[in-house]
């Protein structure tokens, strides 16, 4: 079995790790990969967004299956291109990937189908955005650049002045480039955020354990937003009742609305929700597994990963049994100095060889340099552990973190720590 995997983060190393665990004889190629994926297979010097380069490689090498980790190649249409060439690939097509690629498209989709979301609207010029902002005096107000902005395109404006300045920054000064060709303005909703990962082939679906991530850099949820500094699952507040309500009010109606629109979504639909006093509201869709959520969801699955992903692509998810185990998983992200600004790269990472049972260290921004592994990006490692309860998984993850050192490393000591208070 020959697999091509696209991406270079902790999510992709976790996918590679799981594929290799399920099938030690797998031939694995990752484009472009990192030091972690390089230890499990061959890294290819092709960017995950270089569709022409990827297709040329795949037409020559004919992988049995291709798996896409990040959103950018999905939004750029890698799945359409590969399927046209007769190369089987996992992930949504470009039309379905608009659910992540355009927040205006998604806002219109949610409103049109009466799905639970914050009141708001989409705009293609700054004058109408400004008029809407000024006509809605409730603050804070949430302003979102339309396109992919690496998690930086959402601003929560506390005052009308801040909103005015932000609209100008997004649409006139183009702070996020083409991502600011359009924007969404919506009401701020207070509540608890959760990540709902749904595997779907368009016909049936499986909801994975509900995850919670920690987005802020600092302990106690302080400091700037990041791509995610840690996560845990299943979330202890996600009772059977809450899960049933999410299935009934969010997942089932979203999938029905996609079918009604003729959107062929086959892949992982990540629904970002906020639990308000009035039940769940949809904040956004991602069209792939979260990073770091994928790192904790994979150890909770018992069914071989490739079997699941191929069933999704072939529209026979309903015919296989996707089994989850009763474990709990925690991941702690170790980031480089300077992150989430420009990371300092080049430091050597020590202590990776000190293994512990029921843990895994997934590489993100790393690169192999001879026998050394060097820091090569912002989120460097996702140190992951699993156990029969969350507190034990957390302790285990931090025992593994304590063995790893690199100059300037930043990590939160409170991942999955405030569980009983929440
Ligand atoms: N309507 C809202 N009310 C409250 N917080 C929001 C709202 N929309 C977004 N946020 C906050 O902003 C973060 C980023 O917004 P999101 O829509 O998930 O975009 P992205 O992940 O693409 O940056 C969310 O995780 C949430 O914390
Ligand atoms: Mg988000």
Coordinates of C-alpha atoms and ligand atoms in Angstrom, one line a residue:
X1 CA 0.0 0.0 0.0
X2 CA 1.5 3.3 -1.1
X3 CA 0.2 6.5 0.5
X4 CA 0.8 10.2 -0.3
X5 CA 0.1 12.5 2.6
X6 CA -0.1 16.3 2.2
X7 CA 1.0 18.8 4.9
X8 CA 3.8 19.4 7.4
X9 CA 2.2 20.0 10.8
X10 CA 1.5 18.0 14.0
X11 CA -1.8 16.9 12.5
X12 CA 0.1 15.2 9.6
X13 CA 2.7 13.5 11.7
X14 CA -0.2 12.1 13.8
X15 CA -1.9 10.8 10.6
X16 CA 1.4 9.3 9.5
X17 CA 2.0 7.7 12.9
X18 CA -1.5 6.2 13.0
X19 CA -1.2 4.8 9.4
X20 CA 2.1 3.3 10.2
X21 CA 0.8 1.7 13.5
X22 CA -2.1 0.2 11.6
X23 CA 0.1 -1.1 8.8
X24 CA 3.9 -1.3 9.5
X25 CA 4.5 -2.3 5.8
X26 CA 3.0 0.9 4.4
X27 CA 5.0 2.9 1.9
X28 CA 4.5 6.5 3.1
X29 CA 5.4 9.7 1.2
X30 CA 4.7 13.1 2.8
X31 CA 4.7 16.4 0.9
X32 CA 6.5 18.3 2.3
X33 CA 6.5 16.7 5.8
X34 CA 8.7 17.4 8.8
X35 CA 11.4 15.5 10.8
X36 CA 8.6 13.4 12.3
X37 CA 7.1 12.2 9.0
X38 CA 10.6 11.8 7.6
X39 CA 11.3 9.2 10.3
X40 CA 8.2 7.2 9.3
X41 CA 8.6 7.5 5.5
X42 CA 9.9 9.6 2.7
X43 CA 9.5 13.4 2.7
X44 CA 9.0 14.9 -0.8
X45 CA 10.3 18.4 -1.6
X46 CA 6.9 19.5 -2.9
X47 CA 4.8 22.1 -1.2
X48 CA 1.3 21.0 -0.1
X49 CA -0.2 23.8 -2.3
X50 CA 1.9 23.0 -5.4
X51 CA -0.9 21.2 -7.2
X52 CA 1.0 20.8 -10.5
X53 CA 4.0 19.3 -8.7
X54 CA 1.9 17.0 -6.6
X55 CA -0.1 15.8 -9.6
X56 CA 3.1 15.2 -11.6
X57 CA 4.5 13.1 -8.8
X58 CA 1.2 11.2 -8.3
X59 CA 0.7 10.5 -12.0
X60 CA 4.2 8.9 -12.1
X61 CA 4.2 7.1 -8.8
X62 CA 0.5 6.2 -8.7
X63 CA -0.2 6.2 -4.9
X64 CA -3.0 3.9 -3.8
X65 CA -4.5 6.7 -1.7
X66 CA -3.8 10.3 -1.0
X67 CA -4.7 12.1 2.3
X68 CA -4.9 15.8 2.6
X69 CA -4.1 17.4 6.0
X70 CA -4.5 21.2 5.6
X71 CA -7.2 23.4 4.2
X72 CA -5.2 25.4 1.6
X73 CA -4.8 22.5 -1.0
X74 CA -8.5 21.5 -0.4
X75 CA -9.6 25.1 -1.1
X76 CA -7.3 25.2 -4.2
X77 CA -9.0 22.1 -5.6
X78 CA -6.4 19.3 -5.1
X79 CA -9.2 16.8 -4.7
X80 CA -10.9 17.8 -8.0
X81 CA -7.5 17.6 -9.8
X82 CA -6.6 14.2 -8.4
X83 CA -10.0 12.7 -9.0
X84 CA -10.0 13.9 -12.6
X85 CA -6.6 12.2 -13.1
X86 CA -8.1 9.0 -11.6
X87 CA -6.0 9.1 -8.4
X88 CA -8.1 8.4 -5.3
X89 CA -7.9 11.0 -2.6
X90 CA -9.4 11.8 0.8
X91 CA -11.0 15.2 1.4
X92 CA -13.8 17.5 0.1
X93 CA -13.7 19.0 -3.4
X94 CA -13.2 22.7 -3.9
X95 CA -16.9 23.5 -4.0
X96 CA -17.4 21.8 -0.6
X97 CA -14.2 23.4 0.8
X98 CA -15.8 26.8 0.4
X99 CA -17.3 26.1 3.8
X100 CA -13.9 27.0 5.2
X101 CA -12.5 29.1 2.3
X102 CA -15.3 31.8 2.4
X103 CA -16.9 33.0 5.6
X104 CA -19.4 35.0 3.6
X105 CA -20.5 31.9 1.7
X106 CA -20.8 30.1 5.0
X107 CA -22.8 32.9 6.7
X108 CA -25.2 33.0 3.8
X109 CA -25.5 29.1 3.8
X110 CA -26.2 29.1 7.6
X111 CA -28.8 31.9 7.4
X112 CA -30.5 30.5 4.3
X113 CA -31.1 27.2 6.0
X114 CA -32.1 28.5 9.4
X115 CA -29.1 26.8 11.1
X116 CA -28.2 28.1 14.5
X117 CA -25.6 30.8 14.2
X118 CA -24.9 34.4 15.3
X119 CA -27.1 37.1 13.6
X120 CA -24.9 38.8 11.0
X121 CA -24.3 39.3 7.3
X122 CA -21.7 39.3 4.6
X123 CA -20.3 42.3 2.7
X124 CA -18.2 42.9 -0.5
X125 CA -17.5 46.6 0.0
X126 CA -16.4 48.6 3.1
X127 CA -19.2 51.2 2.8
X128 CA -22.0 48.7 3.3
X129 CA -20.0 46.9 6.0
X130 CA -19.6 50.2 7.8
X131 CA -23.3 51.1 7.4
X132 CA -24.2 47.7 8.9
X133 CA -21.7 48.1 11.8
X134 CA -23.1 51.5 12.7
X135 CA -26.7 50.3 12.5
X136 CA -25.9 47.6 15.1
X137 CA -24.9 49.3 18.3
X138 CA -24.5 46.1 20.3
X139 CA -20.8 45.6 21.3
X140 CA -18.5 43.7 21.2
X141 CA -19.0 43.1 17.5
X142 CA -17.3 40.3 15.6
X143 CA -15.5 41.2 12.3
X144 CA -14.3 38.4 10.0
X145 CA -12.2 38.6 6.8
X146 CA -13.8 36.3 4.3
X147 CA -10.9 34.1 3.1
X148 CA -8.2 31.9 4.7
X149 CA -6.1 34.1 7.0
X150 CA -4.2 31.5 9.1
X151 CA -6.4 32.0 12.1
X152 CA -5.7 35.8 12.2
X153 CA -8.7 37.1 10.3
X154 CA -11.2 37.4 13.1
X155 CA -11.3 40.6 15.2
X156 CA -13.6 41.1 18.2
X157 CA -14.1 44.9 18.2
X158 CA -15.0 46.4 21.7
X159 CA -16.0 49.8 20.4
X160 CA -17.6 51.4 17.3
X161 CA -14.3 53.2 16.7
X162 CA -12.4 49.9 16.7
X163 CA -15.0 48.3 14.4
X164 CA -14.6 51.3 11.9
X165 CA -10.8 50.9 11.9
X166 CA -10.9 47.2 11.5
X167 CA -13.3 47.4 8.5
X168 CA -10.9 49.8 6.9
X169 CA -7.9 47.5 7.7
X170 CA -9.6 44.4 6.2
X171 CA -11.2 45.9 3.1
X172 CA -9.4 49.1 2.2
X173 CA -5.8 48.6 3.6
X174 CA -6.1 44.8 2.8
X175 CA -4.3 43.7 6.0
X176 CA -5.2 40.1 5.0
X177 CA -4.7 40.5 1.2
X178 CA -7.4 38.8 -0.9
X179 CA -8.9 37.2 2.2
X180 CA -10.4 40.7 2.7
X181 CA -12.2 41.0 -0.6
X182 CA -15.3 40.4 1.5
X183 CA -16.1 40.2 5.2
X184 CA -18.7 39.1 7.7
X185 CA -20.0 41.1 10.6
X186 CA -21.9 39.3 13.4
X187 CA -23.1 39.5 16.9
X188 CA -20.7 38.4 19.7
X189 CA -22.0 35.3 21.5
X190 CA -20.6 34.5 25.0
X191 CA -20.3 30.8 25.9
X192 CA -18.0 27.8 25.8
X193 CA -16.4 26.8 22.6
X194 CA -16.2 23.1 21.4
X195 CA -14.8 21.4 18.3
X196 CA -17.2 18.9 16.7
X197 CA -15.4 16.6 14.2
X198 CA -17.8 14.8 11.9
X199 CA -16.7 12.1 9.4
X200 CA -19.1 12.1 6.5
X201 CA -19.4 10.6 3.0
X202 CA -22.5 12.6 2.3
X203 CA -24.8 9.7 3.0
X204 CA -24.0 8.7 6.6
X205 CA -21.9 10.2 9.3
X206 CA -20.0 9.5 12.5
X207 CA -19.5 12.2 15.2
X208 CA -16.1 11.9 16.9
X209 CA -15.5 12.7 20.6
X210 CA -16.1 16.4 21.4
X211 CA -12.8 18.2 21.8
X212 CA -11.8 21.4 23.4
X213 CA -8.7 23.3 22.5
X214 CA -6.8 26.1 24.2
X215 CA -6.3 29.0 21.7
X216 CA -4.5 31.6 23.8
X217 CA -0.7 31.5 24.3
X218 CA -0.8 32.1 28.0
X219 CA -2.0 30.2 31.1
X220 CA -5.5 31.0 32.3
X221 CA -6.4 31.8 28.6
X222 CA -4.3 35.0 28.6
X223 CA -2.2 36.6 25.8
X224 CA -2.6 36.5 22.1
X225 CA -4.5 33.9 20.0
X226 CA -2.5 31.1 18.5
X227 CA -3.2 28.1 16.2
X228 CA -3.8 26.1 19.4
X229 CA -1.6 25.5 22.4
X230 CA -3.2 22.2 23.5
X231 CA -6.4 20.2 23.5
X232 CA -8.2 17.4 25.2
X233 CA -11.1 15.0 24.4
X234 CA -13.6 13.8 25.2
X235 CA -14.6 17.1 26.9
X236 CA -16.0 16.2 30.4
X237 CA -18.9 18.6 30.1
X238 CA -20.0 16.9 26.9
X239 CA -22.7 14.7 28.5
X240 CA -24.8 12.3 26.5
X241 CA -27.6 14.8 26.6
X242 CA -25.4 17.6 25.3
X243 CA -24.1 15.4 22.5
X244 CA -27.6 14.4 21.5
X245 CA -28.6 18.1 21.3
X246 CA -25.5 18.9 19.1
X247 CA -26.4 16.0 16.8
X248 CA -30.1 17.0 16.6
X249 CA -29.6 20.8 16.3
X250 CA -26.3 21.1 14.5
X251 CA -24.9 18.0 12.8
X252 CA -28.0 16.5 11.3
X253 CA -29.5 19.7 9.9
X254 CA -26.1 20.9 8.6
X255 CA -25.6 17.7 6.6
X256 CA -29.2 17.9 5.3
X257 CA -28.6 21.5 4.2
X258 CA -25.4 20.4 2.3
X259 CA -27.4 17.7 0.5
X260 CA -30.1 20.2 -0.3
X261 CA -27.5 22.5 -1.9
X262 CA -26.0 19.7 -3.9
X263 CA -22.7 20.0 -2.0
X264 CA -20.8 16.7 -2.1
X265 CA -19.0 16.8 1.2
X266 CA -16.8 13.7 1.8
X267 CA -14.2 14.2 4.4
X268 CA -13.9 15.6 7.9
X269 CA -16.3 18.4 8.7
X270 CA -15.1 20.3 11.8
X271 CA -17.9 22.4 13.2
X272 CA -16.7 25.1 15.6
X273 CA -19.5 25.8 18.0
X274 CA -20.2 28.0 21.0
X275 CA -22.5 26.8 23.7
X276 CA -24.6 29.8 24.7
X277 CA -27.3 30.0 27.4
X278 CA -29.7 29.2 24.6
X279 CA -27.9 26.1 23.2
X280 CA -25.4 25.6 20.4
X281 CA -24.5 28.2 17.8
X282 CA -22.2 27.5 14.8
X283 CA -19.2 29.8 14.6
X284 CA -17.5 28.3 11.6
X285 CA -16.7 25.2 9.6
X286 CA -13.3 23.8 8.8
X287 CA -13.1 21.2 6.1
X288 CA -10.3 19.0 7.7
X289 CA -9.3 17.8 11.1
X290 CA -8.1 20.4 13.6
X291 CA -4.5 20.8 14.6
X292 CA -4.1 20.0 17.5
X293 CA -7.5 18.1 17.7
X294 CA -6.4 15.4 15.2
X295 CA -3.5 14.5 17.5
X296 CA -6.0 13.6 20.3
X297 CA -8.8 12.1 18.2
X298 CA -6.6 9.5 16.5
X299 CA -5.6 7.7 19.7
X300 CA -9.3 7.5 20.6
X301 CA -10.2 5.5 17.4
X302 CA -10.0 1.7 17.3
X303 CA -10.8 1.2 13.7
X304 CA -7.8 1.3 11.3
X305 CA -7.6 4.9 9.9
X306 CA -7.1 4.0 6.3
X307 CA -10.2 1.8 6.3
X308 CA -12.2 4.8 7.5
X309 CA -10.8 7.3 5.1
X310 CA -11.2 5.0 2.1
X311 CA -14.8 4.2 3.1
X312 CA -15.5 8.0 3.3
X313 CA -14.1 8.6 -0.2
X314 CA -15.9 5.6 -1.7
X315 CA -19.3 6.5 0.0
X316 CA -19.5 3.4 2.0
X317 CA -19.0 4.8 5.5
X318 CA -22.4 3.3 6.6
X319 CA -21.1 -0.2 5.8
X320 CA -18.1 -0.1 8.2
X321 CA -18.0 0.0 11.9
X322 CA -16.1 3.1 13.3
X323 CA -15.2 2.1 16.8
X324 CA -14.0 4.6 19.4
X325 CA -12.4 3.4 22.7
X326 CA -13.1 4.7 26.2
X327 CA -9.8 6.5 26.5
X328 CA -9.1 10.2 27.2
X329 CA -6.4 12.0 25.4
X330 CA -4.5 15.3 26.0
X331 CA -2.0 17.1 23.9
X332 CA 0.3 19.9 25.0
X333 CA 1.9 22.1 22.3
X334 CA 5.5 23.2 22.7
X335 CA 6.1 26.3 20.6
X336 CA 9.2 28.2 19.5
X337 CA 10.4 31.5 21.0
X338 CA 8.7 34.4 19.3
X339 CA 5.5 32.4 18.5
X340 CA 2.7 33.4 17.6
X341 CA 4.8 36.2 16.0
X342 CA 7.9 35.3 13.9
X343 CA 9.3 32.1 15.4
X344 CA 13.0 31.7 16.2
X345 CA 14.2 28.7 14.3
X346 CA 17.3 26.5 14.4
X347 CA 17.5 25.5 18.1
X348 CA 18.3 21.8 18.6
X349 CA 15.6 19.7 20.3
X350 CA 16.9 17.4 23.1
X351 CA 15.2 14.5 24.9
X352 CA 13.0 13.2 22.1
X353 CA 14.4 9.7 22.7
X354 CA 12.9 9.4 26.2
X355 CA 9.8 7.4 25.3
X356 CA 6.9 6.7 27.7
X357 CA 4.2 4.1 27.1
X358 CA 0.8 5.6 25.9
X359 CA 2.4 8.8 24.7
X360 CA 3.5 10.1 21.4
X361 CA 5.4 13.3 20.4
X362 CA 4.1 14.6 17.1
X363 CA 6.3 17.0 15.2
X364 CA 5.1 20.2 13.7
X365 CA 7.7 22.8 12.9
X366 CA 10.8 20.6 13.0
X367 CA 13.5 19.6 10.5
X368 CA 16.1 16.8 10.5
X369 CA 19.7 17.9 10.4
X370 CA 21.9 14.8 10.4
X371 CA 21.2 13.1 13.7
X372 CA 19.7 16.2 15.2
X373 CA 16.1 17.6 15.1
X374 CA 15.9 21.4 14.8
X375 CA 13.1 23.9 15.5
X376 CA 11.8 24.9 12.1
X377 CA 8.4 26.6 12.8
X378 CA 6.1 28.1 15.4
X379 CA 4.3 25.1 16.8
X380 CA 7.2 22.7 17.2
X381 CA 5.8 19.6 19.0
X382 CA 2.4 18.2 20.2
X383 CA 3.2 16.0 23.2
X384 CA 0.2 13.6 23.4
X385 CA -0.8 11.1 26.0
X386 CA -3.9 8.8 26.5
X387 CA -5.2 7.0 29.5
X388 CA -8.5 5.7 31.0
X389 CA -9.2 9.1 32.6
X390 CA -8.4 12.7 31.7
X391 CA -6.3 13.5 34.8
X392 CA -4.0 10.6 34.2
X393 CA -3.7 11.5 30.5
X394 CA -2.8 15.0 31.5
X395 CA -0.1 13.9 34.0
X396 CA 1.4 11.5 31.5
X397 CA 1.6 14.2 28.8
X398 CA 3.4 16.6 31.2
X399 CA 5.8 13.9 32.2
X400 CA 6.8 13.5 28.6
X401 CA 7.0 17.3 28.1
X402 CA 9.4 17.5 31.1
X403 CA 11.9 15.4 29.2
X404 CA 12.0 17.6 26.1
X405 CA 14.1 20.8 25.9
X406 CA 14.9 23.4 23.3
X407 CA 16.1 27.0 23.7
X408 CA 13.1 29.4 24.1
X409 CA 10.4 26.7 24.3
X410 CA 7.0 28.0 25.3
X411 CA 4.2 25.7 26.6
X412 CA 1.1 26.1 28.8
X413 CA 1.1 24.2 32.1
X414 CA -2.7 24.3 32.4
X415 CA -3.9 22.3 29.4
X416 CA -6.9 20.2 30.6
X417 CA -6.3 21.5 34.1
X418 CA -9.4 23.5 35.0
X419 CA -11.8 20.7 34.2
X420 CA -13.7 20.5 37.4
X421 CA -14.2 24.3 37.5
X422 CA -15.7 24.5 34.0
Ligands
LIG1 N1 -19.9 35.3 17.0 C1 -18.9 35.1 17.8 N2 -19.0 35.3 19.1 C2 -18.0 35.1 20.0 N3 -16.8 34.8 19.7 C3 -16.5 34.5 18.3 C4 -17.6 34.7 17.4 N4 -17.0 34.4 16.2 C5 -15.7 34.0 16.4 N5 -15.4 34.1 17.7 C6 -14.1 33.9 18.3 O1 -13.1 34.0 17.3 C7 -12.4 32.8 17.1 C8 -12.0 32.7 15.6 O2 -13.2 32.7 14.8 P1 -13.5 31.6 13.8 O3 -14.9 31.9 13.2 O4 -13.4 30.3 14.4 O5 -12.4 31.9 12.6 P2 -11.0 31.3 12.4 O6 -10.8 30.0 13.1 O7 -11.0 31.1 10.9 O8 -10.1 32.4 12.8 C9 -13.3 31.7 17.6 O9 -12.7 30.6 18.0 C10 -14.0 32.5 18.8 O10 -13.2 32.4 19.9
LIG2 MG1 -11.8 28.8 14.3

